Amino acid sequence: MSIFVMERHRMAFEIIATGKAIPPNRVSNDDLAQRIDTSDEWIRSHSGIGARHIADENTASSDLALAAARQVLSQAAEKTGETPEELALSLDLIILATATPDYYGSPSTACLVQAGLEAKNAAALDVTAGCSGFIYGLEMAAGYLCRRSERKRALVIGSEVLTRVTNWEDRSTCVLFGDGAGAVLVEQTGAAAGGLLRTILGADGAGAESIINRRGGSRAPFKAGETVKTPSVLEMDGRAVYNFAVKAVTGTIEKLLAEENITIDQVARIVPHQANARIVQAAGKRLGIPEEKFFLNIEEYANTSAASIPIALDELNRDGKIKKGDLIMTIGFGAGLTYGGNLIVW
Ligand code: ACO
C-alpha cells in the first residue's frame, strides 16, 4: 500500500455544507411544445423530464456558481460559528466543474468565483469532465487536501448554463437540458474514518464525438467575417450515450461495492447524474436495485450536467432526507466520454 493511500485513510474528507442556485425562469414541457415540435408526453416518457430552469441572458456559469457557493458558506457558518467571510478566507481550493465556462480557457470560471467570494487564500481551477465533473472534482479536492497538512477546506462546485450551448433547432437534444449550480464544502476533519471513502474515475476518449461542441475551440475557431448558421452548440448521439451510460452506471456501482466490500443494502441513497430517468431505471433493473434507492429530481431540473449531482445532494441535505452517518453513492457519466462514482459517509 502506498504512503498516499495510508495517509488518506487516516483523515476524513467530510462534506460539511451544501448549496445550490436555480434560475427562477421555469419552462415546462408544455411551454416548450408551443415553440418546438414536441409534447409533454414524449419528453416525459423518453426522459422523465417535466421542466427545466433557464438562465436569463445576463447570467453566466460563474453567477450561478457564486450564488451556490454563498449558500454553502452561510450553511457552514451556522455549523462552525465562523462568518461566511471568515469561511471564504479559510478556503484552500475552489474546484469548479463545468462544460459551459464564462470564457473558453481563460480565465477559469473558478477564478471568477474566487474573486467574487474574496477567497484570497484559495487556489482555483476548472475541471472539464462533462457531467462527471463534480465526481472528478471531489476526488481531486480530497487528493489536494490530503497532501498538505496545513490545507483544510475546499469548495467543489458544478455549474452550467447549458441552454446557452443548446441547439434549439434539434428537438432530440434541446428538450433535455437545463441550467443551475450546486456546491459543497469539503473539510479535512481529522476524524479517523468517514467522509469521502472511495472514488472511481474513468474515461473512454474513443467516444469523444458522442457529445461534442465543435466550434469555438482551437480545432475550429470562429474566423473574422464568418457567418455562422447556429451558435456554438452541443451535438449528441443520444443512442450511443444511452448505451454507454447504462454500462457505466452498472459497472461503477458494482465496482464501488466490490472495492469497499459492502452490499447495496448498506448504501442509504444512490445519487445518479440526472440525464435520463430511463438510464437509471435500466441500470437499477439490471442490478436488481429498487428504484427508491435512486434519488431523482430530473422532473424539475432536466439535465444540468456537472451541476446535477451537487444540486441533488443539496436538496437531500436541506430536506433532511440524508442524515449524518448515511452512506451515499454518487454515479455519473458524460462528455469525454467520462464516468465515475464516489462513496461518501455523510
Ligand atoms: N419530441 C418528439 N419527438 C421526438 C423528440 C422530441 N423532443 N426528439 C426525438 N423525437 C422523435 C425522433 O424524431 C424519432 O422519430 P422517428 O422514429 O419518426 O424518426 C423518435 O422520436 C425516436 O427518436 P430517438 O432519438 O430514437 O429517441 P430515443 O428513444 O433514443 O431517446 C434520448 C432519445 C432521450 C436522447 C435518449 O437517446 C437519451 O436519453 N440518450 C442519452 C442522453 C444522455 O444521457 N446524455 C447525457 C449526457 S449529456 C451531457 O453530457 C451534457
mmCIF file of C-alpha atoms and ligand atoms in Angstrom:
data_model
loop_
_atom_site.group_PDB
_atom_site.id
_atom_site.type_symbol
_atom_site.label_atom_id
_atom_site.label_comp_id
_atom_site.label_asym_id
_atom_site.label_seq_id
_atom_site.Cartn_x
_atom_site.Cartn_y
_atom_site.Cartn_z
ATOM 1 C CA MET A 1 0.000 0.000 0.000
ATOM 2 C CA SER A 2 1.409 3.395 -0.939
ATOM 3 C CA ILE A 3 2.022 6.177 1.588
ATOM 4 C CA PHE A 4 -0.641 8.197 -0.218
ATOM 5 C CA VAL A 5 -3.330 5.573 0.428
ATOM 6 C CA MET A 6 -2.265 5.134 4.050
ATOM 7 C CA GLU A 7 -2.397 8.866 4.730
ATOM 8 C CA ARG A 8 -5.722 9.154 3.000
ATOM 9 C CA HIS A 9 -7.240 6.543 5.297
ATOM 10 C CA ARG A 10 -6.112 8.382 8.434
ATOM 11 C CA MET A 11 -8.094 11.502 7.520
ATOM 12 C CA ALA A 12 -11.723 12.139 6.714
ATOM 13 C CA PHE A 13 -12.797 14.475 3.940
ATOM 14 C CA GLU A 14 -16.304 15.340 5.002
ATOM 15 C CA ILE A 15 -18.959 17.357 3.212
ATOM 16 C CA ILE A 16 -19.968 19.838 5.889
ATOM 17 C CA ALA A 17 -22.328 22.109 3.915
ATOM 18 C CA THR A 18 -24.207 22.246 0.617
ATOM 19 C CA GLY A 19 -25.872 24.872 -1.570
ATOM 20 C CA LYS A 20 -27.471 25.428 -4.938
ATOM 21 C CA ALA A 21 -28.673 28.129 -7.311
ATOM 22 C CA ILE A 22 -31.542 27.584 -9.709
ATOM 23 C CA PRO A 23 -32.599 30.290 -12.197
ATOM 24 C CA PRO A 24 -36.186 31.408 -11.471
ATOM 25 C CA ASN A 25 -37.406 31.078 -15.082
ATOM 26 C CA ARG A 26 -39.136 27.659 -15.105
ATOM 27 C CA VAL A 27 -40.059 26.345 -18.543
ATOM 28 C CA SER A 28 -42.395 23.346 -18.571
ATOM 29 C CA ASN A 29 -42.617 20.767 -21.353
ATOM 30 C CA ASP A 30 -45.924 22.309 -22.389
ATOM 31 C CA ASP A 31 -44.227 25.725 -22.656
ATOM 32 C CA LEU A 32 -41.561 24.184 -24.923
ATOM 33 C CA ALA A 33 -44.173 22.402 -27.016
ATOM 34 C CA GLN A 34 -45.558 25.797 -28.001
ATOM 35 C CA ARG A 35 -42.236 26.635 -29.692
ATOM 36 C CA ILE A 36 -40.873 23.251 -30.769
ATOM 37 C CA ASP A 37 -42.411 20.201 -32.424
ATOM 38 C CA THR A 38 -42.602 18.072 -29.275
ATOM 39 C CA SER A 39 -45.007 17.147 -26.463
ATOM 40 C CA ASP A 40 -45.067 16.722 -22.700
ATOM 41 C CA GLU A 41 -45.929 13.074 -23.270
ATOM 42 C CA TRP A 42 -42.859 12.405 -25.484
ATOM 43 C CA ILE A 43 -40.397 14.191 -23.210
ATOM 44 C CA ARG A 44 -41.701 12.543 -20.026
ATOM 45 C CA SER A 45 -41.896 9.056 -21.492
ATOM 46 C CA HIS A 46 -38.404 9.253 -23.061
ATOM 47 C CA SER A 47 -36.535 11.036 -20.253
ATOM 48 C CA GLY A 48 -38.630 11.638 -17.105
ATOM 49 C CA ILE A 49 -38.204 15.402 -17.579
ATOM 50 C CA GLY A 50 -41.158 17.686 -16.782
ATOM 51 C CA ALA A 51 -39.478 21.119 -16.733
ATOM 52 C CA ARG A 52 -36.148 22.933 -16.804
ATOM 53 C CA HIS A 53 -34.934 26.275 -15.456
ATOM 54 C CA ILE A 54 -33.366 28.655 -17.956
ATOM 55 C CA ALA A 55 -30.931 31.419 -17.002
ATOM 56 C CA ASP A 56 -31.582 34.927 -18.332
ATOM 57 C CA GLU A 57 -29.166 36.309 -20.898
ATOM 58 C CA ASN A 58 -27.133 38.239 -18.301
ATOM 59 C CA THR A 59 -26.430 35.168 -16.201
ATOM 60 C CA ALA A 60 -23.299 33.091 -16.809
ATOM 61 C CA SER A 61 -21.977 29.981 -15.059
ATOM 62 C CA SER A 62 -19.913 31.985 -12.558
ATOM 63 C CA ASP A 63 -23.025 33.888 -11.404
ATOM 64 C CA LEU A 64 -24.886 30.674 -10.576
ATOM 65 C CA ALA A 65 -21.736 29.174 -9.060
ATOM 66 C CA LEU A 66 -21.200 32.204 -6.848
ATOM 67 C CA ALA A 67 -24.807 32.125 -5.605
ATOM 68 C CA ALA A 68 -24.499 28.403 -4.796
ATOM 69 C CA ALA A 69 -21.143 28.991 -3.067
ATOM 70 C CA ARG A 70 -22.642 31.751 -0.906
ATOM 71 C CA GLN A 71 -25.406 29.376 0.194
ATOM 72 C CA VAL A 72 -22.789 26.807 1.140
ATOM 73 C CA LEU A 73 -20.838 29.310 3.212
ATOM 74 C CA SER A 74 -23.916 30.561 5.060
ATOM 75 C CA GLN A 75 -24.947 26.984 5.886
ATOM 76 C CA ALA A 76 -21.384 26.236 7.052
ATOM 77 C CA ALA A 77 -21.402 29.424 9.143
ATOM 78 C CA GLU A 78 -24.385 28.129 11.127
ATOM 79 C CA LYS A 79 -22.412 24.975 11.915
ATOM 80 C CA THR A 80 -18.974 26.351 12.664
ATOM 81 C CA GLY A 81 -19.792 29.742 14.202
ATOM 82 C CA GLU A 82 -17.473 31.459 11.710
ATOM 83 C CA THR A 83 -18.783 34.220 9.452
ATOM 84 C CA PRO A 84 -19.170 33.491 5.714
ATOM 85 C CA GLU A 85 -16.313 35.951 5.093
ATOM 86 C CA GLU A 86 -14.035 34.077 7.503
ATOM 87 C CA LEU A 87 -15.018 30.814 5.885
ATOM 88 C CA ALA A 88 -14.226 32.224 2.429
ATOM 89 C CA LEU A 89 -10.773 33.230 3.666
ATOM 90 C CA SER A 90 -10.272 29.747 5.107
ATOM 91 C CA LEU A 91 -10.761 28.115 1.693
ATOM 92 C CA ASP A 92 -7.639 26.479 0.293
ATOM 93 C CA LEU A 93 -9.070 25.391 -3.027
ATOM 94 C CA ILE A 94 -12.008 26.060 -5.334
ATOM 95 C CA ILE A 95 -12.720 23.437 -7.992
ATOM 96 C CA LEU A 96 -15.444 24.257 -10.476
ATOM 97 C CA ALA A 97 -16.730 21.621 -12.869
ATOM 98 C CA THR A 98 -18.424 22.982 -15.973
ATOM 99 C CA ALA A 99 -18.936 22.386 -19.681
ATOM 100 C CA THR A 100 -20.143 25.962 -20.053
ATOM 101 C CA PRO A 101 -17.440 28.227 -18.627
ATOM 102 C CA ASP A 102 -17.946 32.000 -18.765
ATOM 103 C CA TYR A 103 -14.940 32.188 -21.121
ATOM 104 C CA TYR A 104 -13.248 29.434 -23.096
ATOM 105 C CA GLY A 105 -9.916 28.608 -21.498
ATOM 106 C CA SER A 106 -9.053 31.923 -19.901
ATOM 107 C CA PRO A 107 -9.783 32.870 -17.238
ATOM 108 C CA SER A 108 -11.177 29.855 -15.435
ATOM 109 C CA THR A 109 -14.695 30.251 -14.072
ATOM 110 C CA ALA A 110 -13.342 29.134 -10.690
ATOM 111 C CA CYS A 111 -11.120 32.234 -10.577
ATOM 112 C CA LEU A 112 -14.173 34.446 -11.113
ATOM 113 C CA VAL A 113 -15.872 32.736 -8.169
ATOM 114 C CA GLN A 114 -12.713 33.096 -6.072
ATOM 115 C CA ALA A 115 -12.759 36.848 -6.751
ATOM 116 C CA GLY A 116 -16.488 37.117 -6.012
ATOM 117 C CA LEU A 117 -16.098 35.374 -2.659
ATOM 118 C CA GLU A 118 -12.871 37.222 -1.860
ATOM 119 C CA ALA A 119 -11.429 33.803 -1.070
ATOM 120 C CA LYS A 120 -7.918 35.207 -1.279
ATOM 121 C CA ASN A 121 -6.134 32.131 0.057
ATOM 122 C CA ALA A 122 -7.734 29.654 -2.337
ATOM 123 C CA ALA A 123 -6.185 28.126 -5.423
ATOM 124 C CA ALA A 124 -8.821 27.896 -8.168
ATOM 125 C CA LEU A 125 -9.293 25.793 -11.264
ATOM 126 C CA ASP A 126 -11.942 24.427 -13.607
ATOM 127 C CA VAL A 127 -12.494 20.752 -14.344
ATOM 128 C CA THR A 128 -13.673 19.679 -17.789
ATOM 129 C CA ALA A 129 -15.111 16.197 -17.422
ATOM 130 C CA GLY A 130 -18.652 16.682 -18.735
ATOM 131 C CA CYS A 131 -21.421 15.548 -16.437
ATOM 132 C CA SER A 132 -18.895 13.557 -14.342
ATOM 133 C CA GLY A 133 -17.083 16.780 -13.440
ATOM 134 C CA PHE A 134 -18.352 17.030 -9.867
ATOM 135 C CA ILE A 135 -17.318 13.428 -9.139
ATOM 136 C CA TYR A 136 -13.841 14.139 -10.537
ATOM 137 C CA GLY A 137 -13.695 17.425 -8.596
ATOM 138 C CA LEU A 138 -14.492 15.840 -5.216
ATOM 139 C CA GLU A 139 -11.707 13.309 -5.619
ATOM 140 C CA MET A 140 -9.250 15.996 -6.735
ATOM 141 C CA ALA A 141 -10.145 18.133 -3.716
ATOM 142 C CA ALA A 142 -9.530 15.240 -1.299
ATOM 143 C CA GLY A 143 -6.226 14.432 -3.017
ATOM 144 C CA TYR A 144 -5.086 18.050 -2.714
ATOM 145 C CA LEU A 145 -6.117 18.460 0.920
ATOM 146 C CA CYS A 146 -4.521 15.183 1.904
ATOM 147 C CA ARG A 147 -1.110 16.139 0.534
ATOM 148 C CA ARG A 148 -0.978 19.375 2.520
ATOM 149 C CA SER A 149 -1.143 19.205 6.275
ATOM 150 C CA GLU A 150 -1.871 22.932 6.503
ATOM 151 C CA ARG A 151 -4.655 22.737 3.918
ATOM 152 C CA LYS A 152 -8.109 22.060 5.281
ATOM 153 C CA ARG A 153 -11.031 23.238 3.160
ATOM 154 C CA ALA A 154 -12.167 23.077 -0.453
ATOM 155 C CA LEU A 155 -15.245 24.239 -2.276
ATOM 156 C CA VAL A 156 -16.357 21.894 -5.056
ATOM 157 C CA ILE A 157 -18.905 23.366 -7.452
ATOM 158 C CA GLY A 158 -20.760 22.160 -10.533
ATOM 159 C CA SER A 159 -22.255 24.996 -12.562
ATOM 160 C CA GLU A 160 -23.838 25.097 -16.006
ATOM 161 C CA VAL A 161 -25.725 27.355 -18.355
ATOM 162 C CA LEU A 162 -26.291 24.525 -20.817
ATOM 163 C CA THR A 163 -29.213 26.252 -22.509
ATOM 164 C CA ARG A 164 -26.661 28.673 -23.986
ATOM 165 C CA VAL A 165 -24.991 25.864 -25.954
ATOM 166 C CA THR A 166 -28.258 24.129 -26.785
ATOM 167 C CA ASN A 167 -29.321 23.764 -30.397
ATOM 168 C CA TRP A 168 -32.952 24.878 -30.218
ATOM 169 C CA GLU A 169 -33.460 23.543 -33.752
ATOM 170 C CA ASP A 170 -32.680 19.988 -32.629
ATOM 171 C CA ARG A 171 -35.659 18.633 -30.728
ATOM 172 C CA SER A 172 -33.862 15.427 -29.742
ATOM 173 C CA THR A 173 -31.408 17.371 -27.534
ATOM 174 C CA CYS A 174 -32.940 20.754 -26.691
ATOM 175 C CA VAL A 175 -35.704 19.272 -24.540
ATOM 176 C CA LEU A 176 -33.138 17.567 -22.284
ATOM 177 C CA PHE A 177 -31.037 20.415 -20.876
ATOM 178 C CA GLY A 178 -31.398 22.954 -18.068
ATOM 179 C CA ASP A 179 -29.322 25.454 -16.069
ATOM 180 C CA GLY A 180 -28.228 25.523 -12.427
ATOM 181 C CA ALA A 181 -25.389 25.187 -9.942
ATOM 182 C CA GLY A 182 -24.693 23.079 -6.877
ATOM 183 C CA ALA A 183 -21.785 23.221 -4.446
ATOM 184 C CA VAL A 184 -20.349 21.536 -1.362
ATOM 185 C CA LEU A 185 -17.751 22.452 1.252
ATOM 186 C CA VAL A 186 -15.276 19.653 1.873
ATOM 187 C CA GLU A 187 -13.279 19.754 5.076
ATOM 188 C CA GLN A 188 -10.424 17.581 6.223
ATOM 189 C CA THR A 189 -11.776 16.939 9.705
ATOM 190 C CA GLY A 190 -9.187 14.618 11.219
ATOM 191 C CA ALA A 191 -11.884 12.069 12.095
ATOM 192 C CA ALA A 192 -10.495 8.541 11.965
ATOM 193 C CA ALA A 193 -12.947 7.386 9.301
ATOM 194 C CA GLY A 194 -15.812 8.602 7.154
ATOM 195 C CA GLY A 195 -16.258 11.360 4.593
ATOM 196 C CA LEU A 196 -15.176 10.594 1.031
ATOM 197 C CA LEU A 197 -14.318 6.905 1.316
ATOM 198 C CA ARG A 198 -13.644 5.856 -2.223
ATOM 199 C CA THR A 199 -13.854 7.135 -5.792
ATOM 200 C CA ILE A 200 -13.811 5.507 -9.194
ATOM 201 C CA LEU A 201 -12.952 7.676 -12.187
ATOM 202 C CA GLY A 202 -12.873 6.549 -15.783
ATOM 203 C CA ALA A 203 -12.910 7.745 -19.356
ATOM 204 C CA ASP A 204 -13.381 6.414 -22.854
ATOM 205 C CA GLY A 205 -11.970 9.065 -25.154
ATOM 206 C CA ALA A 206 -12.854 6.937 -28.181
ATOM 207 C CA GLY A 207 -16.413 8.187 -27.605
ATOM 208 C CA ALA A 208 -15.349 11.854 -27.707
ATOM 209 C CA GLU A 209 -17.601 12.655 -30.646
ATOM 210 C CA SER A 210 -20.726 11.298 -28.935
ATOM 211 C CA ILE A 211 -21.180 14.613 -27.073
ATOM 212 C CA ILE A 212 -19.305 17.436 -28.699
ATOM 213 C CA ASN A 213 -19.301 21.192 -29.124
ATOM 214 C CA ARG A 214 -17.367 21.513 -32.386
ATOM 215 C CA ARG A 215 -16.931 25.245 -32.782
ATOM 216 C CA GLY A 216 -15.022 27.938 -30.957
ATOM 217 C CA GLY A 217 -12.041 25.918 -29.712
ATOM 218 C CA SER A 218 -8.559 25.710 -31.244
ATOM 219 C CA ARG A 219 -9.692 22.897 -33.604
ATOM 220 C CA ALA A 220 -12.317 25.066 -35.275
ATOM 221 C CA PRO A 221 -12.147 28.697 -34.139
ATOM 222 C CA PHE A 222 -14.605 31.272 -35.423
ATOM 223 C CA LYS A 223 -12.991 33.306 -38.189
ATOM 224 C CA ALA A 224 -13.270 37.009 -38.913
ATOM 225 C CA GLY A 225 -16.131 37.683 -41.320
ATOM 226 C CA GLU A 226 -17.562 34.169 -40.963
ATOM 227 C CA THR A 227 -21.337 33.882 -40.883
ATOM 228 C CA VAL A 228 -22.497 31.003 -38.681
ATOM 229 C CA LYS A 229 -25.868 29.297 -39.013
ATOM 230 C CA THR A 230 -26.067 28.317 -35.351
ATOM 231 C CA PRO A 231 -24.155 29.456 -32.287
ATOM 232 C CA SER A 232 -21.621 27.073 -30.794
ATOM 233 C CA VAL A 233 -23.861 24.173 -29.694
ATOM 234 C CA LEU A 234 -23.713 20.693 -28.200
ATOM 235 C CA GLU A 235 -24.286 17.778 -30.541
ATOM 236 C CA MET A 236 -25.191 14.442 -29.025
ATOM 237 C CA ASP A 237 -25.591 10.922 -30.346
ATOM 238 C CA GLY A 238 -28.350 10.041 -27.873
ATOM 239 C CA ARG A 239 -28.387 6.297 -28.604
ATOM 240 C CA ALA A 240 -24.605 5.920 -28.207
ATOM 241 C CA VAL A 241 -24.617 7.902 -24.960
ATOM 242 C CA TYR A 242 -27.564 5.895 -23.638
ATOM 243 C CA ASN A 243 -25.783 2.578 -24.208
ATOM 244 C CA PHE A 244 -22.530 3.872 -22.717
ATOM 245 C CA ALA A 245 -24.381 5.348 -19.726
ATOM 246 C CA VAL A 246 -26.237 2.173 -18.723
ATOM 247 C CA LYS A 247 -22.960 0.211 -18.786
ATOM 248 C CA ALA A 248 -21.060 2.961 -16.946
ATOM 249 C CA VAL A 249 -23.692 3.198 -14.197
ATOM 250 C CA THR A 250 -23.974 -0.559 -13.634
ATOM 251 C CA GLY A 251 -20.206 -1.122 -13.839
ATOM 252 C CA THR A 252 -19.373 1.718 -11.455
ATOM 253 C CA ILE A 253 -21.948 0.651 -8.855
ATOM 254 C CA GLU A 254 -20.662 -2.930 -8.944
ATOM 255 C CA LYS A 255 -17.028 -1.836 -8.696
ATOM 256 C CA LEU A 256 -17.606 0.577 -5.808
ATOM 257 C CA LEU A 257 -19.471 -2.097 -3.833
ATOM 258 C CA ALA A 258 -16.819 -4.725 -4.548
ATOM 259 C CA GLU A 259 -13.849 -2.484 -3.738
ATOM 260 C CA GLU A 260 -15.384 -1.337 -0.459
ATOM 261 C CA ASN A 261 -16.600 -4.889 0.250
ATOM 262 C CA ILE A 262 -20.169 -3.818 1.033
ATOM 263 C CA THR A 263 -23.657 -4.650 -0.244
ATOM 264 C CA ILE A 264 -26.166 -2.287 -1.779
ATOM 265 C CA ASP A 265 -28.306 -2.590 1.387
ATOM 266 C CA GLN A 266 -25.635 -0.656 3.276
ATOM 267 C CA VAL A 267 -25.990 2.291 0.871
ATOM 268 C CA ALA A 268 -28.687 4.736 2.024
ATOM 269 C CA ARG A 269 -29.040 6.579 -1.291
ATOM 270 C CA ILE A 270 -27.625 6.489 -4.792
ATOM 271 C CA VAL A 271 -27.440 9.977 -6.304
ATOM 272 C CA PRO A 272 -27.055 9.494 -10.055
ATOM 273 C CA HIS A 273 -26.328 12.135 -12.674
ATOM 274 C CA GLN A 274 -29.771 13.314 -13.753
ATOM 275 C CA ALA A 275 -29.573 12.811 -17.521
ATOM 276 C CA ASN A 276 -32.461 10.482 -18.194
ATOM 277 C CA ALA A 277 -34.674 8.604 -15.716
ATOM 278 C CA ARG A 278 -34.751 5.676 -18.164
ATOM 279 C CA ILE A 279 -30.986 5.191 -17.882
ATOM 280 C CA VAL A 280 -31.281 4.950 -14.096
ATOM 281 C CA GLN A 281 -34.281 2.606 -14.310
ATOM 282 C CA ALA A 282 -32.496 0.327 -16.798
ATOM 283 C CA ALA A 283 -29.351 0.196 -14.633
ATOM 284 C CA GLY A 284 -31.382 -0.432 -11.467
ATOM 285 C CA LYS A 285 -33.276 -3.244 -13.153
ATOM 286 C CA ARG A 286 -30.089 -4.932 -14.381
ATOM 287 C CA LEU A 287 -28.595 -4.876 -10.889
ATOM 288 C CA GLY A 288 -31.849 -5.668 -9.038
ATOM 289 C CA ILE A 289 -31.689 -2.396 -7.082
ATOM 290 C CA PRO A 290 -35.080 -0.975 -6.033
ATOM 291 C CA GLU A 291 -35.977 2.284 -7.783
ATOM 292 C CA GLU A 292 -36.495 4.105 -4.450
ATOM 293 C CA LYS A 293 -32.769 3.750 -3.699
ATOM 294 C CA PHE A 294 -32.013 6.237 -6.504
ATOM 295 C CA PHE A 295 -32.749 9.910 -5.859
ATOM 296 C CA LEU A 296 -34.236 11.579 -8.929
ATOM 297 C CA ASN A 297 -35.130 15.253 -9.346
ATOM 298 C CA ILE A 298 -34.774 15.324 -13.134
ATOM 299 C CA GLU A 299 -38.501 16.000 -13.467
ATOM 300 C CA GLU A 300 -37.954 19.562 -12.185
ATOM 301 C CA TYR A 301 -34.466 20.495 -13.445
ATOM 302 C CA ALA A 302 -33.757 18.334 -16.537
ATOM 303 C CA ASN A 303 -30.071 17.590 -17.276
ATOM 304 C CA THR A 304 -27.848 20.240 -15.677
ATOM 305 C CA SER A 305 -24.633 18.308 -16.470
ATOM 306 C CA ALA A 306 -21.901 18.831 -13.833
ATOM 307 C CA ALA A 307 -24.400 20.626 -11.573
ATOM 308 C CA SER A 308 -26.911 17.796 -11.327
ATOM 309 C CA ILE A 309 -25.274 15.753 -8.544
ATOM 310 C CA PRO A 310 -24.462 18.680 -6.194
ATOM 311 C CA ILE A 311 -27.961 20.125 -6.755
ATOM 312 C CA ALA A 312 -29.416 16.731 -5.791
ATOM 313 C CA LEU A 313 -27.127 16.473 -2.738
ATOM 314 C CA ASP A 314 -28.250 19.912 -1.581
ATOM 315 C CA GLU A 315 -31.930 19.013 -1.979
ATOM 316 C CA LEU A 316 -31.476 15.819 0.016
ATOM 317 C CA ASN A 317 -29.442 17.614 2.681
ATOM 318 C CA ARG A 318 -31.776 20.595 3.097
ATOM 319 C CA ASP A 319 -34.882 18.422 3.149
ATOM 320 C CA GLY A 320 -33.331 16.239 5.865
ATOM 321 C CA LYS A 321 -33.509 13.188 3.593
ATOM 322 C CA ILE A 322 -29.943 12.202 4.410
ATOM 323 C CA LYS A 323 -28.563 12.109 7.907
ATOM 324 C CA LYS A 324 -25.122 12.037 9.430
ATOM 325 C CA GLY A 325 -23.515 8.626 9.007
ATOM 326 C CA ASP A 326 -25.558 7.663 5.905
ATOM 327 C CA LEU A 327 -23.579 6.044 3.115
ATOM 328 C CA ILE A 328 -24.208 7.945 -0.126
ATOM 329 C CA MET A 329 -23.130 6.809 -3.581
ATOM 330 C CA THR A 330 -22.830 9.250 -6.486
ATOM 331 C CA ILE A 331 -22.722 7.923 -10.043
ATOM 332 C CA GLY A 332 -22.109 9.941 -13.188
ATOM 333 C CA PHE A 333 -21.281 9.789 -16.888
ATOM 334 C CA GLY A 334 -20.978 12.366 -19.614
ATOM 335 C CA ALA A 335 -18.996 14.102 -22.310
ATOM 336 C CA GLY A 336 -15.476 12.854 -22.880
ATOM 337 C CA LEU A 337 -16.766 10.238 -22.542
ATOM 338 C CA THR A 338 -16.224 10.096 -18.802
ATOM 339 C CA TYR A 339 -17.757 8.234 -15.889
ATOM 340 C CA GLY A 340 -17.248 7.728 -12.187
ATOM 341 C CA GLY A 341 -18.691 7.485 -8.710
ATOM 342 C CA ASN A 342 -17.966 8.437 -5.099
ATOM 343 C CA LEU A 343 -18.813 6.642 -1.858
ATOM 344 C CA ILE A 344 -19.355 9.202 0.880
ATOM 345 C CA VAL A 345 -20.186 8.799 4.554
ATOM 346 C CA TRP A 346 -22.376 11.847 5.210
HETATM 347 N N1 ACO B 1 -40.300 15.299 -29.287
HETATM 348 C C1 ACO B 1 -40.959 14.438 -30.066
HETATM 349 N N2 ACO B 1 -40.342 13.505 -30.817
HETATM 350 C C2 ACO B 1 -39.012 13.452 -30.769
HETATM 351 C C3 ACO B 1 -38.250 14.324 -29.972
HETATM 352 C C4 ACO B 1 -38.949 15.271 -29.219
HETATM 353 N N3 ACO B 1 -38.320 16.170 -28.403
HETATM 354 N N4 ACO B 1 -36.954 14.027 -30.130
HETATM 355 C C5 ACO B 1 -36.875 12.996 -30.994
HETATM 356 N N5 ACO B 1 -38.131 12.658 -31.381
HETATM 357 C C6 ACO B 1 -38.519 11.582 -32.289
HETATM 358 C C7 ACO B 1 -37.445 11.276 -33.306
HETATM 359 O O1 ACO B 1 -37.576 12.143 -34.421
HETATM 360 C C8 ACO B 1 -37.760 9.851 -33.663
HETATM 361 O O2 ACO B 1 -38.831 9.835 -34.555
HETATM 362 P P1 ACO B 1 -38.831 8.793 -35.807
HETATM 363 O O3 ACO B 1 -38.804 7.426 -35.182
HETATM 364 O O4 ACO B 1 -40.103 9.121 -36.515
HETATM 365 O O5 ACO B 1 -37.589 9.096 -36.566
HETATM 366 C C9 ACO B 1 -38.275 9.260 -32.355
HETATM 367 O O6 ACO B 1 -38.676 10.382 -31.540
HETATM 368 C C10 ACO B 1 -37.256 8.440 -31.584
HETATM 369 O O7 ACO B 1 -36.062 9.191 -31.501
HETATM 370 P P2 ACO B 1 -34.776 8.592 -30.808
HETATM 371 O O8 ACO B 1 -33.668 9.620 -30.877
HETATM 372 O O9 ACO B 1 -34.518 7.237 -31.336
HETATM 373 O O10 ACO B 1 -35.289 8.510 -29.285
HETATM 374 P P3 ACO B 1 -34.696 7.697 -28.095
HETATM 375 O O11 ACO B 1 -35.722 6.784 -27.575
HETATM 376 O O12 ACO B 1 -33.323 7.155 -28.382
HETATM 377 O O13 ACO B 1 -34.498 8.855 -26.985
HETATM 378 C C11 ACO B 1 -32.881 10.344 -25.992
HETATM 379 C C12 ACO B 1 -33.642 9.955 -27.254
HETATM 380 C C13 ACO B 1 -33.879 10.764 -24.928
HETATM 381 C C14 ACO B 1 -31.963 11.497 -26.331
HETATM 382 C C15 ACO B 1 -32.065 9.139 -25.481
HETATM 383 O O14 ACO B 1 -31.332 8.566 -26.536
HETATM 384 C C16 ACO B 1 -31.125 9.508 -24.363
HETATM 385 O O15 ACO B 1 -31.539 9.898 -23.291
HETATM 386 N N6 ACO B 1 -29.850 9.336 -24.558
HETATM 387 C C17 ACO B 1 -28.859 9.661 -23.510
HETATM 388 C C18 ACO B 1 -28.648 11.114 -23.410
HETATM 389 C C19 ACO B 1 -27.810 11.423 -22.207
HETATM 390 O O16 ACO B 1 -27.895 10.771 -21.201
HETATM 391 N N7 ACO B 1 -26.976 12.409 -22.270
HETATM 392 C C20 ACO B 1 -26.157 12.664 -21.083
HETATM 393 C C21 ACO B 1 -25.028 13.372 -21.388
HETATM 394 S S1 ACO B 1 -25.437 14.963 -21.976
HETATM 395 C C22 ACO B 1 -24.225 15.943 -21.417
HETATM 396 O O17 ACO B 1 -23.249 15.490 -21.010
HETATM 397 C C23 ACO B 1 -24.451 17.408 -21.423
#
